[in-house]
PDB file of C-alpha atoms in Angstrom:
ATOM      1  CA  UNK M 263      -9.489   0.911  18.957  1.00  0.00           C
ATOM      2  CA  UNK M 264      -7.441   1.717  15.862  1.00  0.00           C
ATOM      3  CA  UNK M 265      -4.165   3.400  16.827  1.00  0.00           C
ATOM      4  CA  UNK M 266      -3.205   6.985  15.602  1.00  0.00           C
ATOM      5  CA  UNK M 267      -0.594   5.320  13.363  1.00  0.00           C
ATOM      6  CA  UNK M 268      -3.139   3.169  11.602  1.00  0.00           C
ATOM      7  CA  UNK M 269      -5.679   5.984  11.249  1.00  0.00           C
ATOM      8  CA  UNK M 270      -2.958   8.088   9.606  1.00  0.00           C
ATOM      9  CA  UNK M 271      -2.123   5.226   7.157  1.00  0.00           C
ATOM     10  CA  UNK M 272      -5.847   4.513   6.504  1.00  0.00           C
ATOM     11  CA  UNK M 273      -6.514   8.158   5.888  1.00  0.00           C
ATOM     12  CA  UNK M 274      -3.615   8.394   3.426  1.00  0.00           C
ATOM     13  CA  UNK M 275      -4.894   5.365   1.528  1.00  0.00           C
ATOM     14  CA  UNK M 276      -8.435   6.818   1.461  1.00  0.00           C
ATOM     15  CA  UNK M 277      -7.059   9.816  -0.183  1.00  0.00           C
ATOM     16  CA  UNK M 278      -5.514   7.713  -2.856  1.00  0.00           C
ATOM     17  CA  UNK M 279      -8.573   5.681  -3.471  1.00  0.00           C
ATOM     18  CA  UNK M 280     -10.831   8.687  -3.570  1.00  0.00           C
ATOM     19  CA  UNK M 281      -9.476   9.646  -6.975  1.00  0.00           C
ATOM     20  CA  UNK M 282     -11.832  12.524  -7.609  1.00  0.00           C
ATOM     21  CA  UNK M 283     -11.039  13.893  -4.047  1.00  0.00           C
ATOM     22  CA  UNK M 284     -14.667  14.535  -3.246  1.00  0.00           C
ATOM     23  CA  UNK M 285     -14.448  12.965   0.137  1.00  0.00           C
ATOM     24  CA  UNK M 286     -16.383   9.904  -0.765  1.00  0.00           C
ATOM     25  CA  UNK M 287     -15.159   6.757  -2.488  1.00  0.00           C
ATOM     26  CA  UNK M 288     -17.296   5.063  -5.098  1.00  0.00           C
ATOM     27  CA  UNK M 289     -17.023   2.832  -8.054  1.00  0.00           C
ATOM     28  CA  UNK M 290     -15.893   5.576 -10.447  1.00  0.00           C
ATOM     29  CA  UNK M 291     -12.980   6.215  -8.106  1.00  0.00           C
ATOM     30  CA  UNK M 292     -12.058   2.526  -8.049  1.00  0.00           C
ATOM     31  CA  UNK M 293     -12.401   2.452 -11.860  1.00  0.00           C
ATOM     32  CA  UNK M 294     -10.220   5.553 -12.322  1.00  0.00           C
ATOM     33  CA  UNK M 295      -7.603   4.027  -9.792  1.00  0.00           C
ATOM     34  CA  UNK M 296      -7.403   0.849 -11.632  1.00  0.00           C
ATOM     35  CA  UNK M 297      -7.093   2.684 -14.917  1.00  0.00           C
ATOM     36  CA  UNK M 298      -4.387   4.819 -13.608  1.00  0.00           C
ATOM     37  CA  UNK M 299      -2.246   1.764 -12.780  1.00  0.00           C
ATOM     38  CA  UNK M 300      -3.060   0.212 -16.212  1.00  0.00           C
ATOM     39  CA  UNK M 301      -1.933   3.419 -17.953  1.00  0.00           C
ATOM     40  CA  UNK M 302       1.184   3.592 -15.648  1.00  0.00           C
ATOM     41  CA  UNK M 303       2.289   0.227 -17.033  1.00  0.00           C
ATOM     42  CA  UNK M 304       1.030   0.601 -20.588  1.00  0.00           C
ATOM     43  CA  UNK M 305      -1.348  -2.330 -20.247  1.00  0.00           C
ATOM     44  CA  UNK M 306      -3.449  -2.833 -23.351  1.00  0.00           C
ATOM     45  CA  UNK M 307      -7.281  -2.530 -22.621  1.00  0.00           C
ATOM     46  CA  UNK M 308      -8.778  -5.899 -21.834  1.00  0.00           C
ATOM     47  CA  UNK M 309      -5.431  -7.680 -21.650  1.00  0.00           C
ATOM     48  CA  UNK M 310      -5.004 -10.309 -18.949  1.00  0.00           C
ATOM     49  CA  UNK M 311      -3.014  -7.825 -16.690  1.00  0.00           C
ATOM     50  CA  UNK M 312      -5.521  -4.985 -17.371  1.00  0.00           C
ATOM     51  CA  UNK M 313      -8.488  -7.268 -16.391  1.00  0.00           C
ATOM     52  CA  UNK M 314      -6.680  -8.562 -13.326  1.00  0.00           C
ATOM     53  CA  UNK M 315      -6.155  -5.049 -12.024  1.00  0.00           C
ATOM     54  CA  UNK M 316      -9.657  -3.929 -12.770  1.00  0.00           C
ATOM     55  CA  UNK M 317     -11.204  -7.097 -11.241  1.00  0.00           C
ATOM     56  CA  UNK M 318      -9.186  -6.914  -8.153  1.00  0.00           C
ATOM     57  CA  UNK M 319      -9.918  -3.108  -7.603  1.00  0.00           C
ATOM     58  CA  UNK M 320     -13.561  -3.758  -7.988  1.00  0.00           C
ATOM     59  CA  UNK M 321     -13.506  -6.929  -5.718  1.00  0.00           C
ATOM     60  CA  UNK M 322     -11.767  -4.774  -3.082  1.00  0.00           C
ATOM     61  CA  UNK M 323     -14.517  -2.088  -3.348  1.00  0.00           C
ATOM     62  CA  UNK M 324     -17.217  -4.650  -3.024  1.00  0.00           C
ATOM     63  CA  UNK M 325     -15.657  -5.943   0.119  1.00  0.00           C
ATOM     64  CA  UNK M 326     -15.519  -2.566   1.808  1.00  0.00           C
ATOM     65  CA  UNK M 327     -18.142  -1.180   4.110  1.00  0.00           C
ATOM     66  CA  UNK M 328     -20.338   1.561   2.714  1.00  0.00           C
ATOM     67  CA  UNK M 329     -23.806   2.652   2.243  1.00  0.00           C
ATOM     68  CA  UNK M 330     -26.063   2.789  -0.859  1.00  0.00           C
ATOM     69  CA  UNK M 331     -27.622   6.120  -1.848  1.00  0.00           C
ATOM     70  CA  UNK M 332     -31.093   6.801  -3.242  1.00  0.00           C
ATOM     71  CA  UNK M 333     -29.779   6.083  -6.725  1.00  0.00           C
ATOM     72  CA  UNK M 334     -28.453   2.670  -5.693  1.00  0.00           C
ATOM     73  CA  UNK M 335     -24.792   3.726  -5.755  1.00  0.00           C
ATOM     74  CA  UNK M 336     -22.504   2.444  -3.131  1.00  0.00           C
ATOM     75  CA  UNK M 337     -20.348   5.032  -1.430  1.00  0.00           C
ATOM     76  CA  UNK M 338     -17.721   4.719   1.392  1.00  0.00           C
ATOM     77  CA  UNK M 339     -17.011   7.771   3.496  1.00  0.00           C
ATOM     78  CA  UNK M 340     -13.701   8.326   5.249  1.00  0.00           C
ATOM     79  CA  UNK M 341     -15.506   7.678   8.636  1.00  0.00           C
ATOM     80  CA  UNK M 342     -16.823   4.344   7.365  1.00  0.00           C
ATOM     81  CA  UNK M 343     -13.367   3.452   6.031  1.00  0.00           C
ATOM     82  CA  UNK M 344     -11.668   4.323   9.300  1.00  0.00           C
ATOM     83  CA  UNK M 345     -14.240   2.466  11.394  1.00  0.00           C
ATOM     84  CA  UNK M 346     -13.629  -0.522   9.088  1.00  0.00           C
ATOM     85  CA  UNK M 347      -9.954  -0.545  10.326  1.00  0.00           C
ATOM     86  CA  UNK M 348     -11.434  -1.686  13.751  1.00  0.00           C
ATOM     87  CA  UNK M 349     -13.794  -4.190  12.450  1.00  0.00           C
ATOM     88  CA  UNK M 350     -13.010  -7.900  13.160  1.00  0.00           C
ATOM     89  CA  UNK M 351     -13.419  -8.704   9.473  1.00  0.00           C
ATOM     90  CA  UNK M 352     -10.783  -6.009   8.383  1.00  0.00           C
ATOM     91  CA  UNK M 353      -7.866  -8.492   8.569  1.00  0.00           C
ATOM     92  CA  UNK M 354      -9.844 -10.870   6.156  1.00  0.00           C
ATOM     93  CA  UNK M 355     -10.470  -7.950   3.874  1.00  0.00           C
ATOM     94  CA  UNK M 356      -6.754  -7.150   3.852  1.00  0.00           C
ATOM     95  CA  UNK M 357      -5.781 -10.672   3.087  1.00  0.00           C
ATOM     96  CA  UNK M 358      -8.536 -11.551   0.566  1.00  0.00           C
ATOM     97  CA  UNK M 359      -9.048  -8.217  -1.183  1.00  0.00           C
ATOM     98  CA  UNK M 360      -6.538  -5.420  -0.528  1.00  0.00           C
ATOM     99  CA  UNK M 361      -3.325  -7.471  -0.823  1.00  0.00           C
ATOM    100  CA  UNK M 362      -4.590  -9.194  -4.010  1.00  0.00           C
ATOM    101  CA  UNK M 363      -5.208  -5.823  -5.555  1.00  0.00           C
ATOM    102  CA  UNK M 364      -1.731  -4.609  -4.546  1.00  0.00           C
ATOM    103  CA  UNK M 365      -0.231  -7.716  -5.928  1.00  0.00           C
ATOM    104  CA  UNK M 366      -2.049  -7.359  -9.250  1.00  0.00           C
ATOM    105  CA  UNK M 367      -0.396  -3.950  -9.610  1.00  0.00           C
ATOM    106  CA  UNK M 368       2.926  -5.376  -8.419  1.00  0.00           C
ATOM    107  CA  UNK M 369       2.632  -8.066 -11.190  1.00  0.00           C
ATOM    108  CA  UNK M 370       2.010  -5.316 -13.841  1.00  0.00           C
ATOM    109  CA  UNK M 371       5.159  -3.538 -12.591  1.00  0.00           C
ATOM    110  CA  UNK M 372       7.236  -6.746 -12.832  1.00  0.00           C
ATOM    111  CA  UNK M 373       7.643  -6.517 -16.588  1.00  0.00           C
ATOM    112  CA  UNK M 374       9.965  -9.558 -16.918  1.00  0.00           C
ATOM    113  CA  UNK M 375       7.665 -11.529 -14.536  1.00  0.00           C
ATOM    114  CA  UNK M 376      10.596 -12.745 -12.309  1.00  0.00           C
ATOM    115  CA  UNK M 377       8.697 -12.218  -9.070  1.00  0.00           C
ATOM    116  CA  UNK M 378      10.533  -8.925  -8.156  1.00  0.00           C
ATOM    117  CA  UNK M 379      10.543  -5.296  -9.158  1.00  0.00           C
ATOM    118  CA  UNK M 380      13.602  -3.070  -9.688  1.00  0.00           C
ATOM    119  CA  UNK M 381      13.994   0.592  -8.573  1.00  0.00           C
ATOM    120  CA  UNK M 382      13.124   1.727 -12.121  1.00  0.00           C
ATOM    121  CA  UNK M 383       9.944  -0.361 -12.104  1.00  0.00           C
ATOM    122  CA  UNK M 384       8.868   0.960  -8.598  1.00  0.00           C
ATOM    123  CA  UNK M 385       9.834   4.483  -9.613  1.00  0.00           C
ATOM    124  CA  UNK M 386       7.501   4.512 -12.612  1.00  0.00           C
ATOM    125  CA  UNK M 387       4.590   3.643 -10.307  1.00  0.00           C
ATOM    126  CA  UNK M 388       5.381   5.822  -7.381  1.00  0.00           C
ATOM    127  CA  UNK M 389       6.073   9.068  -9.386  1.00  0.00           C
ATOM    128  CA  UNK M 390       2.724   8.460 -11.299  1.00  0.00           C
ATOM    129  CA  UNK M 391       1.064   8.142  -7.805  1.00  0.00           C
ATOM    130  CA  UNK M 392       2.449  11.462  -6.617  1.00  0.00           C
ATOM    131  CA  UNK M 393       5.442  10.222  -4.589  1.00  0.00           C
ATOM    132  CA  UNK M 394       8.784  12.252  -5.112  1.00  0.00           C
ATOM    133  CA  UNK M 395      11.836  10.460  -6.443  1.00  0.00           C
ATOM    134  CA  UNK M 396      13.593  11.015  -3.143  1.00  0.00           C
ATOM    135  CA  UNK M 397      10.543   9.459  -1.157  1.00  0.00           C
ATOM    136  CA  UNK M 398      10.533   6.594  -3.652  1.00  0.00           C
ATOM    137  CA  UNK M 399      14.187   5.853  -3.140  1.00  0.00           C
ATOM    138  CA  UNK M 400      13.600   5.859   0.709  1.00  0.00           C
ATOM    139  CA  UNK M 401      10.586   3.524   0.364  1.00  0.00           C
ATOM    140  CA  UNK M 402      12.367   1.152  -1.976  1.00  0.00           C
ATOM    141  CA  UNK M 403      15.327   0.849   0.403  1.00  0.00           C
ATOM    142  CA  UNK M 404      12.965   0.102   3.242  1.00  0.00           C
ATOM    143  CA  UNK M 405      10.955  -2.505   1.252  1.00  0.00           C
ATOM    144  CA  UNK M 406      14.171  -4.260  -0.100  1.00  0.00           C
ATOM    145  CA  UNK M 407      14.617  -6.206   3.135  1.00  0.00           C
ATOM    146  CA  UNK M 408      17.623  -8.192   2.069  1.00  0.00           C
ATOM    147  CA  UNK M 409      19.230  -5.262   0.146  1.00  0.00           C
ATOM    148  CA  UNK M 410      19.640  -7.093  -3.157  1.00  0.00           C
ATOM    149  CA  UNK M 411      18.370  -4.198  -5.158  1.00  0.00           C
ATOM    150  CA  UNK M 412      14.938  -5.732  -5.732  1.00  0.00           C
ATOM    151  CA  UNK M 413      11.697  -5.803  -3.876  1.00  0.00           C
ATOM    152  CA  UNK M 414      10.381  -9.376  -4.088  1.00  0.00           C
ATOM    153  CA  UNK M 415       6.715 -10.633  -4.128  1.00  0.00           C
ATOM    154  CA  UNK M 416       7.203 -11.778  -0.499  1.00  0.00           C
ATOM    155  CA  UNK M 417       8.716  -8.520   0.690  1.00  0.00           C
ATOM    156  CA  UNK M 418       5.924  -6.575  -0.929  1.00  0.00           C
ATOM    157  CA  UNK M 419       3.092  -8.755   0.532  1.00  0.00           C
ATOM    158  CA  UNK M 420       4.583  -8.376   4.034  1.00  0.00           C
ATOM    159  CA  UNK M 421       4.936  -4.572   3.518  1.00  0.00           C
ATOM    160  CA  UNK M 422       1.424  -4.417   2.247  1.00  0.00           C
ATOM    161  CA  UNK M 423       0.162  -6.373   5.309  1.00  0.00           C
ATOM    162  CA  UNK M 424       2.173  -4.201   7.685  1.00  0.00           C
ATOM    163  CA  UNK M 425       0.768  -1.074   6.029  1.00  0.00           C
ATOM    164  CA  UNK M 426      -2.709  -2.060   6.671  1.00  0.00           C
ATOM    165  CA  UNK M 427      -2.414  -3.963  10.023  1.00  0.00           C
ATOM    166  CA  UNK M 428       0.673  -2.963  11.910  1.00  0.00           C
ATOM    167  CA  UNK M 429       0.661  -0.617  14.907  1.00  0.00           C
ATOM    168  CA  UNK M 430       4.492  -0.910  15.091  1.00  0.00           C
ATOM    169  CA  UNK M 431       5.997   2.595  14.129  1.00  0.00           C
ATOM    170  CA  UNK M 432       9.138   0.795  13.035  1.00  0.00           C
ATOM    171  CA  UNK M 433       7.421  -1.553  10.497  1.00  0.00           C
ATOM    172  CA  UNK M 434       8.895  -1.166   6.953  1.00  0.00           C
ATOM    173  CA  UNK M 435       5.429  -1.445   5.417  1.00  0.00           C
ATOM    174  CA  UNK M 436       4.265   1.824   7.091  1.00  0.00           C
ATOM    175  CA  UNK M 437       6.174   3.584   4.256  1.00  0.00           C
ATOM    176  CA  UNK M 438       4.712   1.801   1.228  1.00  0.00           C
ATOM    177  CA  UNK M 439       2.533   4.672   0.339  1.00  0.00           C
ATOM    178  CA  UNK M 440       5.167   7.435   1.195  1.00  0.00           C
ATOM    179  CA  UNK M 441       5.376   9.734   4.133  1.00  0.00           C
ATOM    180  CA  UNK M 442       2.537   9.739   6.515  1.00  0.00           C
TER     181      UNK M 442
END
């Protein structure tokens, strides 16, 4: 059974993925989410980075559970999403779909392509995503495990994994999307 902590994290994430906030995630939400990240980082349409974010977002959506309505449109409800957190295949989804999407966004934030993001690079994304400056500072401090002033690819992958999978209330990754 999914813990209360993981349910809280999954609910928060569903809220972010359900861009139009209609209570159902569909392909339009995923496209809007991907485009929001592309706009945040001023990615030219159809550039390699733009394509990577859109492809990974749609792959993630394809790999989610859901049902197809009478019009042939796949939709994921919050209940389906939360139940997915208990599914034996959820860990595989996190590793093969969710983390690659997060890392495509991370790569777009990493403007100098040095495998790490600075506080200003993270601030641009988190403010656009609705997180406050204070909250972003806190998250950055938690994710910067070695305290060097950067969040590395490895630190971000681990935090993403913890966000999706950890039941440990002290896990740094619990805060990757802000306060729960």
